[in-house]
Coordinates of C-alpha atoms and ligand atoms in Angstrom, one line a residue:
X64 CA 2.9 -2.3 -5.7
X65 CA 6.7 -1.2 -5.5
X66 CA 10.4 -1.6 -7.6
X67 CA 12.0 -2.1 -4.3
X68 CA 13.2 -6.0 -3.6
X69 CA 11.3 -7.8 -0.5
X70 CA 12.4 -11.0 0.3
X71 CA 9.7 -12.7 2.2
X72 CA 10.2 -15.7 4.8
X73 CA 7.3 -17.1 6.3
X74 CA 6.7 -20.2 8.3
X75 CA 5.7 -21.9 11.5
X76 CA 7.9 -20.1 14.8
X77 CA 11.0 -21.8 15.8
X78 CA 12.0 -22.7 11.4
X79 CA 14.5 -20.4 12.0
X80 CA 13.1 -17.6 10.4
X81 CA 14.0 -14.3 13.0
X82 CA 17.7 -15.5 12.8
X83 CA 17.7 -16.1 9.1
X84 CA 15.9 -12.8 8.3
X85 CA 18.2 -10.9 10.5
X86 CA 21.8 -12.3 9.1
X87 CA 20.3 -11.8 5.4
X88 CA 19.5 -8.3 6.0
X89 CA 22.6 -7.7 7.7
X90 CA 24.6 -9.0 4.7
X91 CA 22.5 -6.9 1.9
X92 CA 22.1 -4.1 4.0
X93 CA 18.8 -4.6 3.6
X94 CA 16.0 -3.6 6.2
X95 CA 14.6 -6.1 8.2
X96 CA 10.6 -6.6 9.2
X97 CA 9.7 -8.8 12.0
X98 CA 6.0 -8.9 11.8
X99 CA 5.7 -10.9 14.6
X100 CA 6.8 -8.3 17.0
X101 CA 4.1 -6.4 15.8
X102 CA 1.7 -8.5 17.5
X103 CA 3.7 -9.6 20.2
X104 CA 3.5 -5.7 20.9
X105 CA 0.0 -5.4 20.3
X106 CA -0.5 -8.2 22.8
X107 CA 2.1 -6.0 25.5
X108 CA -0.3 -2.6 24.7
X109 CA -3.6 -4.6 25.5
X110 CA -2.1 -5.9 29.0
X111 CA -0.5 -2.6 29.9
X112 CA -3.9 -1.0 29.4
X113 CA -5.8 -3.7 30.3
X114 CA -7.5 -4.4 27.0
X115 CA -9.3 -7.9 27.0
X116 CA -7.6 -9.9 24.1
X117 CA -11.0 -10.8 22.7
X118 CA -11.9 -6.9 22.6
X119 CA -11.7 -7.5 19.0
X120 CA -12.6 -3.1 18.1
X121 CA -10.3 -2.0 21.7
X122 CA -7.1 -4.2 20.2
X123 CA -7.7 -2.9 16.7
X124 CA -7.6 0.9 17.9
X125 CA -4.6 0.0 19.9
X126 CA -3.0 -1.8 16.9
X127 CA -3.3 1.6 14.4
X128 CA -1.9 3.6 17.1
X129 CA 0.9 1.1 18.7
X130 CA 3.5 3.6 19.8
X131 CA 6.8 1.2 18.7
X132 CA 10.5 2.1 18.4
X133 CA 13.2 -0.2 17.4
X134 CA 16.5 1.3 17.7
X135 CA 20.1 0.0 18.3
X136 CA 22.2 0.6 21.5
X137 CA 25.4 -0.3 21.7
X138 CA 25.2 -2.7 18.6
X139 CA 21.9 -4.7 20.2
X140 CA 18.1 -4.1 19.2
X141 CA 15.8 -2.6 21.4
X142 CA 12.5 -3.2 21.4
X143 CA 10.4 0.5 22.8
X144 CA 6.7 0.8 23.8
X145 CA 5.5 3.8 24.5
X146 CA 9.0 4.3 25.4
X147 CA 9.7 1.6 27.7
X148 CA 12.0 -1.4 27.1
X149 CA 10.1 -4.4 26.1
X150 CA 13.0 -6.5 24.5
X151 CA 12.9 -9.4 27.0
X152 CA 9.2 -9.3 28.2
X153 CA 7.6 -9.6 24.5
X154 CA 9.8 -13.0 23.5
X155 CA 8.5 -14.8 26.4
X156 CA 5.9 -18.0 25.7
X157 CA 3.3 -16.3 27.2
X158 CA 3.8 -13.1 25.0
X159 CA 3.7 -15.7 22.2
X160 CA 0.5 -17.4 23.2
X161 CA -1.2 -13.6 23.5
X162 CA 0.4 -12.3 19.8
X163 CA -1.4 -16.0 18.5
X164 CA -4.4 -15.0 20.0
X165 CA -4.2 -11.0 19.1
X166 CA -3.4 -12.4 15.5
X167 CA -6.6 -14.3 14.9
X168 CA -8.4 -11.3 14.7
X169 CA -9.2 -9.9 11.4
X170 CA -9.3 -5.9 12.4
X171 CA -6.1 -6.3 14.3
X172 CA -4.4 -7.7 11.2
X173 CA -5.8 -5.0 9.0
X174 CA -4.7 -2.5 11.6
X175 CA -1.0 -3.9 11.4
X176 CA -1.0 -3.9 7.4
X177 CA 0.3 -0.4 6.2
X178 CA 2.5 -0.6 9.0
X179 CA 4.1 -3.2 7.7
X180 CA 4.2 -2.0 4.3
X181 CA 6.1 1.1 5.5
X182 CA 9.1 -0.9 6.4
X183 CA 9.4 -1.3 2.3
X184 CA 12.5 1.1 1.5
X185 CA 15.3 1.3 -0.5
X186 CA 17.3 -1.0 -0.6
X187 CA 15.0 -3.6 -0.3
X188 CA 13.6 -5.6 2.8
X189 CA 13.9 -8.8 4.3
X190 CA 10.2 -9.7 5.5
X191 CA 9.7 -12.2 8.4
X192 CA 6.4 -13.6 9.6
X193 CA 3.4 -15.8 8.8
X194 CA 1.6 -13.9 5.6
X195 CA 4.7 -11.9 3.9
X196 CA 4.3 -13.8 0.7
X197 CA 0.7 -13.8 1.0
X198 CA -1.2 -10.9 2.0
X199 CA 1.6 -8.0 3.0
X200 CA 3.8 -8.2 0.3
X201 CA 2.0 -10.1 -2.6
X202 CA 4.3 -9.1 -5.2
X203 CA 7.7 -9.9 -3.7
X204 CA 10.1 -11.1 -6.3
X205 CA 11.7 -13.6 -4.1
X206 CA 9.1 -16.0 -1.3
X207 CA 10.8 -18.2 0.9
X208 CA 8.4 -21.1 3.3
X209 CA 10.8 -22.2 5.9
X210 CA 9.8 -25.1 7.8
X211 CA 11.3 -27.9 10.2
X212 CA 9.7 -30.9 12.1
X213 CA 7.7 -29.7 15.5
X214 CA 9.9 -32.1 17.3
X215 CA 13.6 -30.2 15.8
X216 CA 11.5 -27.1 16.2
X217 CA 10.7 -27.9 20.1
X218 CA 14.9 -29.0 20.5
X219 CA 15.4 -25.4 19.5
X220 CA 13.8 -23.7 21.9
X221 CA 14.6 -25.8 24.3
X222 CA 18.4 -25.1 24.0
X223 CA 17.6 -21.4 23.3
X224 CA 15.9 -21.2 26.4
X225 CA 18.5 -23.2 28.0
X226 CA 21.5 -21.0 26.8
X227 CA 19.4 -17.9 28.5
X228 CA 19.7 -20.1 31.7
X229 CA 16.0 -20.5 31.7
X230 CA 14.1 -23.8 32.6
X231 CA 12.2 -25.5 30.1
X232 CA 10.2 -28.9 29.9
X233 CA 10.8 -30.0 26.0
X234 CA 7.4 -32.2 26.3
X235 CA 5.5 -28.9 27.2
X236 CA 7.6 -26.8 24.7
X237 CA 6.5 -29.4 22.0
X238 CA 2.7 -29.1 22.6
X239 CA 2.8 -25.4 22.8
X240 CA 4.6 -25.1 19.3
X241 CA 1.7 -28.1 17.8
X242 CA -0.8 -25.8 19.4
X243 CA 0.3 -22.5 18.0
X244 CA 0.7 -24.0 14.9
X245 CA -2.2 -25.2 14.5
X246 CA -4.1 -21.5 15.8
X247 CA -2.0 -19.6 12.7
X248 CA -2.9 -22.5 10.2
X249 CA -6.4 -23.1 11.1
X250 CA -7.8 -19.3 11.9
X251 CA -9.7 -17.8 9.0
X252 CA -8.0 -14.7 8.1
X253 CA -4.8 -14.7 6.3
X254 CA -3.6 -18.7 7.6
X255 CA 0.1 -19.8 7.8
X256 CA 0.5 -21.2 4.3
X257 CA 2.8 -20.8 1.7
X258 CA 2.4 -18.8 -1.5
X259 CA 1.8 -20.6 -4.5
X260 CA 4.5 -19.0 -5.9
X261 CA 7.1 -19.4 -2.3
X262 CA 10.0 -21.8 -2.2
X263 CA 9.8 -24.5 0.6
X264 CA 12.9 -24.9 2.5
X265 CA 12.9 -27.7 5.2
X266 CA 15.2 -26.7 7.8
X267 CA 15.2 -29.6 10.0
X268 CA 19.0 -31.0 8.9
X269 CA 20.5 -27.7 7.6
X270 CA 22.6 -25.2 9.7
X271 CA 22.2 -21.7 9.5
X272 CA 25.0 -20.8 7.6
X273 CA 23.9 -23.6 4.6
X274 CA 20.3 -21.6 5.0
X275 CA 21.6 -18.2 4.7
X276 CA 23.9 -19.5 1.6
X277 CA 20.5 -20.8 -0.1
X278 CA 18.9 -18.0 -0.2
X279 CA 21.4 -16.1 -1.3
X280 CA 22.4 -18.0 -4.1
X281 CA 18.1 -17.5 -4.9
X282 CA 18.2 -13.7 -4.6
X283 CA 21.5 -13.3 -6.6
X284 CA 19.7 -16.2 -9.2
X285 CA 17.0 -13.4 -9.3
X286 CA 19.8 -10.9 -10.3
X287 CA 18.9 -9.1 -6.7
X288 CA 22.0 -9.7 -4.6
X289 CA 25.8 -10.9 -5.1
X290 CA 26.4 -14.7 -4.1
X291 CA 29.6 -14.0 -3.0
Ligands
DC175 O1 7.2 -14.8 14.9 P1 6.7 -15.0 16.0 O2 6.8 -16.0 17.1 O3 6.8 -13.6 16.9 O4 5.1 -14.5 16.2 C1 4.2 -14.3 17.1 C2 2.7 -14.2 16.7 O5 2.1 -13.6 15.9 C3 2.5 -16.2 15.6 O6 2.2 -16.5 16.7 C4 1.5 -15.6 15.1 C5 1.7 -14.3 14.6 N1 1.7 -13.9 13.4 C6 1.1 -13.6 12.1 O7 -0.1 -14.0 12.6 N2 1.6 -13.2 11.2 C7 2.6 -12.7 10.7 N3 3.2 -11.8 9.9 C8 3.5 -12.9 12.2 C9 3.4 -13.4 13.0

């Protein structure tokens, strides 16, 4: 497909993909695709325009014409939908739940496909999602599947919310994570699963720097990055 190197990082929500992907992209000076944000933005656009979350044809049109931008302001990455700052709004549990619903619709996935591939630009791309290695970048030279137990992922999310001063219940977070896993792995199109040639890494007992180091070493073995 392309000679631009792509590192795909797939896995369930809360496995640390977002943090790890952005640290690696920063370290290598590569571009970053947060594909989950595109599903979150499609759902957000649907709410904004009064489109039902099961109206596949209307959602496909929204996905194809999504007006989004990812500027960096004062060193912080922002997300704009039709010029409106939705950086925080698309990160709520409710926004994640809506994203998971629109992401189960084949026409929405098709509508976002080319937009995702357009992120593949020199010098390289770190692509974070559920189907980066299986569907969007099947020829990527390095594919990783990051996992962690559902309990550990709920604990991490709980900690994140607490740090942000948001009230949360660990047991309801665990239930939400399990429901989202079920929907993401059982959908008929592009279900969450490791690519045949992906390396699976369980991060339950690994720190963020340990995971970053392992992935940089993998890229170095393929001659795509320096290990230091
Ligand atoms: O990674 P995230 O939590 O921001 O993703 C939000 C939802 O979007 C998630 O429930 C599954 C879906 N998604 C997907 O189906 N395919 C992707 N490549 C990325 C996300």
